[in-house]
Amino acid sequence: MQKMKPFQINVAQDILDDLQVRLARTRWTDEPADAGWNYGMNPAYLRELVDYWQHSYDWRKQEEILNSFPQYKTEIDGVGIHFIWVKGKGNGARPLILTHEWPDSFQRFYKIIPMLTEDSTFDLIIPSMPGHGFSDPVSLPSAETARLWGKLMTEELGYTNFYAGGDYAVTTSLANQYPEQVKGIYLTDAGYPNGTEDWSQLTPAEQVFGQQIQRWFYAEGAFNMIQSTKPQTLGYALNDSPVGLASWILEKFYTWSDTKGNMDNSFSKDELLTNVMIYWITGTINTSIRRYAMDMRAMYAQGFPAPVQPVTVPSAVAIFPADSDTPKEWAERRVNLQYYDKLPKGGRFAALEVPELYTDYLRKAIKTLEEKAL
């Protein structure tokens, strides 16, 4: 029996009023002279952004944009799931479920929805992950989210087979749990070496990649360590301070995107603040970061390091230059690689940052996978 019901975002005004009070009463910390992005969040950029947030940003306008897409809520195995469902016009659209990551939201994909549905290429299903946004505030490991996605697609929406893309952990787990239903997956990375691989079995390109990832984790991986081990400690601060929340989230948008030293090169302030607002108004930052700990505990439960199950479902991987520079050999090791490409621009949030390149990738990849399946 379907539990699916139409849904519209309608944030209570008292939540928005409280936000304005908190922004106005921000207790700013000290700031190194000419800090830039060298210590994390850029103080000058953050102050500029918060001023815009207070005096120019219009949540109701952004709410209207998000509500222009048909949204639904349903319950699967006791977990409330929010999702966008837009059917391609005409016949022959392929169902595609796209999973966002952290620290973004279902909003990541809003630009590509008309690009991929106007020409009937896809039926797009874009859920909010459990613990994020308008889904229930529960933290689940990626494999459990993938299981819920399989039920959403087959039992709730009635698709006998479908495609999947977005978050690596959820998408690959979905393919492995539902190999008969998932016809293909579309990724922007293929996971990372964790130091447990047999180094002698890696190609020179893979060895270089492993060294790059190790250096990256030393320089940029502090967020991963705390969210995988002590997320509750961090959660209180982020849930209480909108400026703290924006700082924690948006530093990642800067670092993981093709900004070339200027956030405005990749995102508008409205786009960035709307993503932050989705976390703020739903109070889900704590449950979202706790997913890292849930995944880590699931890995330990299997014996650490957990064995990586290669994906047998036909797979496509596109690499964006501001994201990890995954070599083809590594992608072939992790998935059944049928399509591989390196794009000229973009980063981790490619669907939001460079939507034309991302949609072009999906169209080319699905054509290749379907041709090879004949």
Short mmCIF file of C-alpha atoms in Angstrom, two decimals:
data_model
loop_
_atom_site.label_atom_id
_atom_site.label_comp_id
_atom_site.label_asym_id
_atom_site.label_seq_id
_atom_site.Cartn_x
_atom_site.Cartn_y
_atom_site.Cartn_z
CA MET A 1 0.00 0.00 0.00
CA GLN A 2 1.43 3.35 -1.01
CA LYS A 3 1.95 5.90 1.74
CA MET A 4 3.15 8.60 -0.67
CA LYS A 5 1.63 12.05 -0.24
CA PRO A 6 2.31 15.37 -2.02
CA PHE A 7 4.53 17.73 -0.04
CA GLN A 8 5.26 21.44 -0.10
CA ILE A 9 7.87 23.33 1.90
CA ASN A 10 6.29 25.95 4.14
CA VAL A 11 8.63 27.12 6.89
CA ALA A 12 6.97 28.71 9.90
CA GLN A 13 7.63 32.44 10.12
CA ASP A 14 8.79 32.21 13.73
CA ILE A 15 11.74 30.05 12.59
CA LEU A 16 12.77 32.74 10.11
CA ASP A 17 12.31 35.48 12.73
CA ASP A 18 14.46 33.57 15.21
CA LEU A 19 17.15 33.19 12.55
CA GLN A 20 17.27 36.96 12.04
CA VAL A 21 17.75 37.52 15.76
CA ARG A 22 20.57 34.99 15.90
CA LEU A 23 22.32 36.50 12.88
CA ALA A 24 22.10 39.98 14.38
CA ARG A 25 23.53 38.77 17.69
CA THR A 26 26.45 36.82 16.24
CA ARG A 27 29.46 36.87 18.56
CA TRP A 28 32.29 37.05 16.04
CA THR A 29 35.60 35.44 16.85
CA ASP A 30 39.04 37.00 16.37
CA GLU A 31 40.37 36.85 12.82
CA PRO A 32 43.98 36.66 11.62
CA ALA A 33 45.03 39.56 9.44
CA ASP A 34 44.64 38.81 5.74
CA ALA A 35 43.54 35.27 6.61
CA GLY A 36 41.85 34.52 3.32
CA TRP A 37 41.06 30.82 3.15
CA ASN A 38 44.35 29.80 4.78
CA TYR A 39 42.85 28.92 8.17
CA GLY A 40 39.52 27.53 6.97
CA MET A 41 36.55 29.82 6.35
CA ASN A 42 37.52 33.20 4.91
CA PRO A 43 36.50 35.82 7.54
CA ALA A 44 35.93 38.59 4.99
CA TYR A 45 33.76 36.36 2.79
CA LEU A 46 31.76 35.09 5.77
CA ARG A 47 31.01 38.61 7.02
CA GLU A 48 29.93 39.64 3.51
CA LEU A 49 27.71 36.56 3.24
CA VAL A 50 26.09 37.07 6.64
CA ASP A 51 25.35 40.70 5.79
CA TYR A 52 23.64 39.50 2.61
CA TRP A 53 21.80 36.82 4.61
CA GLN A 54 20.44 39.44 7.01
CA HIS A 55 19.50 42.17 4.57
CA SER A 56 19.01 40.75 1.06
CA TYR A 57 18.42 37.01 1.08
CA ASP A 58 14.77 36.01 0.56
CA TRP A 59 13.94 32.52 1.81
CA ARG A 60 10.35 32.74 0.58
CA LYS A 61 11.61 33.27 -2.97
CA GLN A 62 13.88 30.24 -2.69
CA GLU A 63 11.08 28.24 -1.11
CA GLU A 64 8.94 29.04 -4.14
CA ILE A 65 11.68 27.83 -6.49
CA LEU A 66 12.00 24.53 -4.63
CA ASN A 67 8.22 24.13 -4.51
CA SER A 68 8.03 24.50 -8.30
CA PHE A 69 9.08 20.85 -8.47
CA PRO A 70 6.63 18.10 -7.47
CA GLN A 71 7.65 16.80 -4.06
CA TYR A 72 6.39 13.92 -1.98
CA LYS A 73 6.84 12.28 1.38
CA THR A 74 6.47 8.61 2.11
CA GLU A 75 7.39 6.15 4.82
CA ILE A 76 9.54 3.11 4.17
CA ASP A 77 10.23 0.69 7.02
CA GLY A 78 9.33 3.36 9.52
CA VAL A 79 11.55 6.07 8.00
CA GLY A 80 9.95 9.16 6.48
CA ILE A 81 11.50 10.02 3.13
CA HIS A 82 11.16 13.31 1.22
CA PHE A 83 11.79 13.32 -2.52
CA ILE A 84 11.29 15.16 -5.78
CA TRP A 85 9.76 13.10 -8.60
CA VAL A 86 9.65 14.67 -12.06
CA LYS A 87 8.65 12.54 -15.00
CA GLY A 88 10.22 13.07 -18.41
CA LYS A 89 7.87 14.43 -21.02
CA GLY A 90 6.74 11.90 -23.57
CA ASN A 91 7.59 8.22 -23.73
CA GLY A 92 10.82 6.36 -23.15
CA ALA A 93 12.19 8.26 -20.14
CA ARG A 94 14.62 6.25 -18.01
CA PRO A 95 14.04 6.37 -14.26
CA LEU A 96 17.12 7.79 -12.52
CA ILE A 97 17.53 8.21 -8.76
CA LEU A 98 20.13 10.81 -7.78
CA THR A 99 21.56 10.90 -4.26
CA HIS A 100 23.12 14.03 -2.83
CA GLU A 101 26.05 13.92 -0.40
CA TRP A 102 27.18 15.95 2.60
CA PRO A 103 27.18 18.92 3.13
CA ASP A 104 24.71 19.60 0.36
CA SER A 105 21.08 18.57 -0.08
CA PHE A 106 18.49 17.64 -2.69
CA GLN A 107 18.88 21.25 -3.87
CA ARG A 108 22.16 20.20 -5.55
CA PHE A 109 20.19 18.91 -8.53
CA TYR A 110 17.56 21.62 -9.02
CA LYS A 111 19.25 23.16 -12.08
CA ILE A 112 19.47 19.90 -14.01
CA ILE A 113 15.84 18.84 -13.53
CA PRO A 114 14.45 20.75 -16.55
CA MET A 115 17.53 19.88 -18.60
CA LEU A 116 16.96 16.14 -18.18
CA THR A 117 13.17 15.94 -18.21
CA GLU A 118 12.13 18.38 -20.95
CA ASP A 119 13.55 16.08 -23.63
CA SER A 120 12.19 12.89 -22.01
CA THR A 121 15.67 11.58 -21.20
CA PHE A 122 14.86 10.74 -17.59
CA ASP A 123 12.26 10.39 -14.90
CA LEU A 124 14.17 12.02 -12.03
CA ILE A 125 13.80 10.88 -8.45
CA ILE A 126 15.79 13.06 -6.05
CA PRO A 127 15.37 12.16 -2.37
CA SER A 128 16.66 13.80 0.77
CA MET A 129 18.88 11.31 2.55
CA PRO A 130 17.64 10.15 5.96
CA GLY A 131 18.87 12.64 8.54
CA HIS A 132 19.02 15.43 5.95
CA GLY A 133 16.54 18.14 5.06
CA PHE A 134 12.89 17.13 4.97
CA SER A 135 13.39 13.40 5.46
CA ASP A 136 13.16 12.05 9.00
CA PRO A 137 15.98 13.13 11.34
CA VAL A 138 17.52 9.68 11.71
CA SER A 139 21.12 8.69 10.98
CA LEU A 140 21.55 5.57 8.88
CA PRO A 141 24.63 3.96 7.34
CA SER A 142 24.89 4.27 3.57
CA ALA A 143 23.98 0.64 2.94
CA GLU A 144 20.71 1.06 4.83
CA THR A 145 19.88 4.21 2.87
CA ALA A 146 20.57 2.26 -0.33
CA ARG A 147 18.15 -0.46 0.78
CA LEU A 148 15.45 2.17 1.35
CA TRP A 149 16.16 3.64 -2.10
CA GLY A 150 15.63 0.22 -3.66
CA LYS A 151 12.26 -0.07 -1.96
CA LEU A 152 11.35 3.48 -2.92
CA MET A 153 12.03 2.80 -6.58
CA THR A 154 10.48 -0.66 -6.87
CA GLU A 155 7.73 -0.90 -4.25
CA GLU A 156 6.67 2.71 -3.86
CA LEU A 157 7.14 4.12 -7.38
CA GLY A 158 6.66 0.84 -9.26
CA TYR A 159 9.77 0.79 -11.44
CA THR A 160 10.97 -2.68 -12.45
CA ASN A 161 14.42 -1.33 -13.29
CA PHE A 162 16.18 2.01 -13.02
CA TYR A 163 19.48 3.90 -13.08
CA ALA A 164 21.26 5.50 -10.12
CA GLY A 165 23.83 8.23 -9.57
CA GLY A 166 25.33 10.64 -7.09
CA ASP A 167 26.83 9.68 -3.73
CA TYR A 168 29.41 6.91 -4.23
CA ALA A 169 28.70 4.89 -1.08
CA VAL A 170 24.92 4.87 -1.44
CA THR A 171 24.90 4.37 -5.22
CA THR A 172 27.36 1.46 -5.27
CA SER A 173 25.57 -0.22 -2.37
CA LEU A 174 22.26 0.22 -4.18
CA ALA A 175 23.74 -1.45 -7.28
CA ASN A 176 25.11 -4.34 -5.23
CA GLN A 177 21.87 -4.88 -3.30
CA TYR A 178 19.64 -4.62 -6.38
CA PRO A 179 21.79 -5.86 -9.28
CA GLU A 180 18.78 -7.09 -11.26
CA GLN A 181 16.93 -3.80 -11.00
CA VAL A 182 19.80 -1.28 -11.36
CA LYS A 183 20.68 -1.03 -15.05
CA GLY A 184 23.60 1.34 -14.62
CA ILE A 185 25.23 3.79 -12.21
CA TYR A 186 26.73 7.24 -12.77
CA LEU A 187 29.50 8.42 -10.45
CA THR A 188 31.92 11.32 -10.09
CA ASP A 189 34.45 9.28 -8.12
CA ALA A 190 35.16 5.61 -7.50
CA GLY A 191 36.09 5.67 -3.84
CA TYR A 192 39.60 6.10 -2.50
CA PRO A 193 42.61 4.01 -1.47
CA ASN A 194 42.77 3.74 2.32
CA GLY A 195 46.28 2.36 2.76
CA THR A 196 45.28 -1.27 3.07
CA GLU A 197 45.74 -2.11 -0.61
CA ASP A 198 48.56 -4.33 -1.84
CA TRP A 199 50.79 -1.54 -3.16
CA SER A 200 52.62 -3.90 -5.49
CA GLN A 201 49.36 -4.63 -7.31
CA LEU A 202 48.59 -0.99 -8.03
CA THR A 203 49.62 0.68 -11.28
CA PRO A 204 51.93 3.72 -11.13
CA ALA A 205 48.92 6.01 -11.72
CA GLU A 206 47.05 4.36 -8.85
CA GLN A 207 50.04 4.72 -6.55
CA VAL A 208 50.25 8.44 -7.33
CA PHE A 209 46.51 8.69 -6.70
CA GLY A 210 46.88 6.96 -3.35
CA GLN A 211 49.60 9.40 -2.31
CA GLN A 212 47.45 12.34 -3.38
CA ILE A 213 44.53 11.07 -1.33
CA GLN A 214 46.76 10.54 1.71
CA ARG A 215 48.05 14.11 1.47
CA TRP A 216 44.50 15.38 1.01
CA PHE A 217 43.28 13.65 4.17
CA TYR A 218 46.15 15.14 6.19
CA ALA A 219 45.34 18.63 4.90
CA GLU A 220 41.55 18.51 4.52
CA GLY A 221 40.26 15.43 6.34
CA ALA A 222 39.70 16.83 9.85
CA PHE A 223 35.95 17.15 9.18
CA ASN A 224 35.80 13.44 8.30
CA MET A 225 37.64 12.37 11.44
CA ILE A 226 35.47 14.33 13.85
CA GLN A 227 32.21 13.42 12.09
CA SER A 228 33.23 9.75 12.06
CA THR A 229 34.16 9.69 15.75
CA LYS A 230 32.71 12.56 17.82
CA PRO A 231 29.86 14.11 15.79
CA GLN A 232 27.67 14.87 18.80
CA THR A 233 30.25 17.25 20.23
CA LEU A 234 30.24 19.27 17.03
CA GLY A 235 26.49 19.01 16.53
CA TYR A 236 25.55 21.27 19.45
CA ALA A 237 27.56 24.19 18.08
CA LEU A 238 26.34 23.83 14.50
CA ASN A 239 22.70 23.43 15.51
CA ASP A 240 22.82 26.56 17.70
CA SER A 241 24.68 29.06 15.52
CA PRO A 242 23.60 29.82 11.95
CA VAL A 243 26.93 31.56 11.26
CA GLY A 244 28.82 28.55 12.64
CA LEU A 245 26.72 26.25 10.47
CA ALA A 246 27.38 28.32 7.36
CA SER A 247 31.09 28.44 8.13
CA TRP A 248 31.37 24.66 8.55
CA ILE A 249 29.40 23.89 5.40
CA LEU A 250 30.56 26.58 3.00
CA GLU A 251 34.27 26.16 3.58
CA LYS A 252 33.75 22.72 2.04
CA PHE A 253 31.94 24.24 -0.94
CA TYR A 254 34.92 26.51 -1.52
CA THR A 255 37.57 23.82 -1.07
CA TRP A 256 35.84 21.09 -3.06
CA SER A 257 34.74 23.24 -6.01
CA ASP A 258 36.40 24.86 -9.01
CA THR A 259 36.31 28.30 -7.42
CA LYS A 260 39.79 29.42 -8.49
CA GLY A 261 40.05 31.56 -5.37
CA ASN A 262 36.61 33.18 -5.62
CA MET A 263 33.41 31.50 -4.44
CA ASP A 264 31.38 33.62 -6.85
CA ASN A 265 33.04 31.77 -9.74
CA SER A 266 31.08 28.66 -8.82
CA PHE A 267 27.96 29.55 -6.82
CA SER A 268 25.64 32.45 -6.12
CA LYS A 269 25.04 33.53 -2.55
CA ASP A 270 21.39 32.53 -2.89
CA GLU A 271 22.37 28.98 -3.87
CA LEU A 272 24.81 28.63 -1.01
CA LEU A 273 22.49 30.08 1.61
CA THR A 274 19.51 28.02 0.46
CA ASN A 275 21.52 24.86 1.04
CA VAL A 276 22.53 26.10 4.52
CA MET A 277 18.92 27.06 5.20
CA ILE A 278 17.69 23.54 4.46
CA TYR A 279 19.90 22.28 7.29
CA TRP A 280 18.98 25.17 9.59
CA ILE A 281 15.20 25.14 9.25
CA THR A 282 14.99 21.35 9.61
CA GLY A 283 17.56 21.11 12.41
CA THR A 284 19.25 18.19 10.68
CA ILE A 285 22.92 19.09 10.74
CA ASN A 286 23.56 16.74 13.68
CA THR A 287 21.85 13.73 12.13
CA SER A 288 23.58 14.43 8.82
CA ILE A 289 27.08 14.47 10.24
CA ARG A 290 26.35 11.41 12.40
CA ARG A 291 26.01 9.35 9.21
CA TYR A 292 29.81 9.40 9.03
CA ALA A 293 29.97 7.67 12.42
CA MET A 294 27.28 5.18 11.38
CA ASP A 295 29.28 4.27 8.27
CA MET A 296 32.47 3.93 10.28
CA ARG A 297 30.80 1.64 12.80
CA ALA A 298 29.32 -0.44 10.01
CA MET A 299 32.82 -0.85 8.58
CA TYR A 300 34.23 -1.95 11.94
CA ALA A 301 31.36 -4.41 12.37
CA GLN A 302 32.51 -6.18 9.21
CA GLY A 303 36.10 -6.28 10.37
CA PHE A 304 38.29 -3.30 9.68
CA PRO A 305 39.26 -2.59 7.02
CA ALA A 306 35.97 -3.69 5.54
CA PRO A 307 36.26 -5.56 2.27
CA VAL A 308 35.20 -3.51 -0.74
CA GLN A 309 32.67 -5.28 -2.93
CA PRO A 310 33.30 -4.39 -6.58
CA VAL A 311 30.25 -3.27 -8.53
CA THR A 312 29.19 -5.62 -11.34
CA VAL A 313 26.45 -3.33 -12.68
CA PRO A 314 27.54 -1.33 -15.77
CA SER A 315 29.09 1.89 -14.52
CA ALA A 316 30.12 5.35 -15.71
CA VAL A 317 32.62 7.63 -13.99
CA ALA A 318 33.25 11.29 -14.83
CA ILE A 319 36.08 13.15 -13.11
CA PHE A 320 35.81 16.88 -12.44
CA PRO A 321 39.13 18.71 -11.97
CA ALA A 322 38.46 20.20 -8.52
CA ASP A 323 37.46 16.78 -7.19
CA SER A 324 39.70 13.74 -6.75
CA ASP A 325 41.78 12.89 -9.82
CA THR A 326 40.64 9.28 -10.06
CA PRO A 327 42.67 7.33 -12.66
CA LYS A 328 40.83 5.03 -15.00
CA GLU A 329 42.66 1.99 -13.63
CA TRP A 330 41.31 2.66 -10.15
CA ALA A 331 37.76 3.10 -11.45
CA GLU A 332 38.09 -0.21 -13.33
CA ARG A 333 39.18 -1.86 -10.08
CA ARG A 334 36.10 -0.67 -8.18
CA VAL A 335 33.27 -0.81 -10.75
CA ASN A 336 32.27 -2.45 -14.03
CA LEU A 337 33.53 0.56 -15.98
CA GLN A 338 31.87 1.13 -19.34
CA TYR A 339 32.32 4.90 -19.64
CA TYR A 340 35.07 7.17 -18.30
CA ASP A 341 35.72 10.83 -18.97
CA LYS A 342 37.57 13.81 -17.52
CA LEU A 343 35.68 17.09 -17.62
CA PRO A 344 37.30 20.52 -18.06
CA LYS A 345 35.64 22.31 -15.15
CA GLY A 346 33.79 21.69 -11.90
CA GLY A 347 34.14 19.88 -8.61
CA ARG A 348 32.32 17.81 -6.01
CA PHE A 349 28.99 19.60 -6.47
CA ALA A 350 29.10 19.48 -10.27
CA ALA A 351 25.34 19.32 -10.81
CA LEU A 352 25.00 22.68 -9.06
CA GLU A 353 28.28 24.24 -10.17
CA VAL A 354 28.45 23.17 -13.84
CA PRO A 355 24.97 21.76 -14.63
CA GLU A 356 25.48 21.76 -18.40
CA LEU A 357 28.63 19.63 -18.15
CA TYR A 358 26.97 17.29 -15.67
CA THR A 359 23.86 16.73 -17.79
CA ASP A 360 26.03 16.22 -20.89
CA TYR A 361 27.95 13.56 -18.97
CA LEU A 362 24.75 11.75 -18.00
CA ARG A 363 23.40 11.79 -21.55
CA LYS A 364 26.64 10.53 -23.11
CA ALA A 365 27.12 7.90 -20.44
CA ILE A 366 23.63 6.47 -20.64
CA LYS A 367 23.88 6.27 -24.43
CA THR A 368 27.17 4.38 -24.15
CA LEU A 369 25.89 1.99 -21.50
CA GLU A 370 22.74 1.24 -23.48
CA GLU A 371 24.70 0.67 -26.69
CA LYS A 372 27.08 -1.71 -24.95
CA ALA A 373 24.14 -3.59 -23.44
CA LEU A 374 22.77 -4.46 -26.89
#
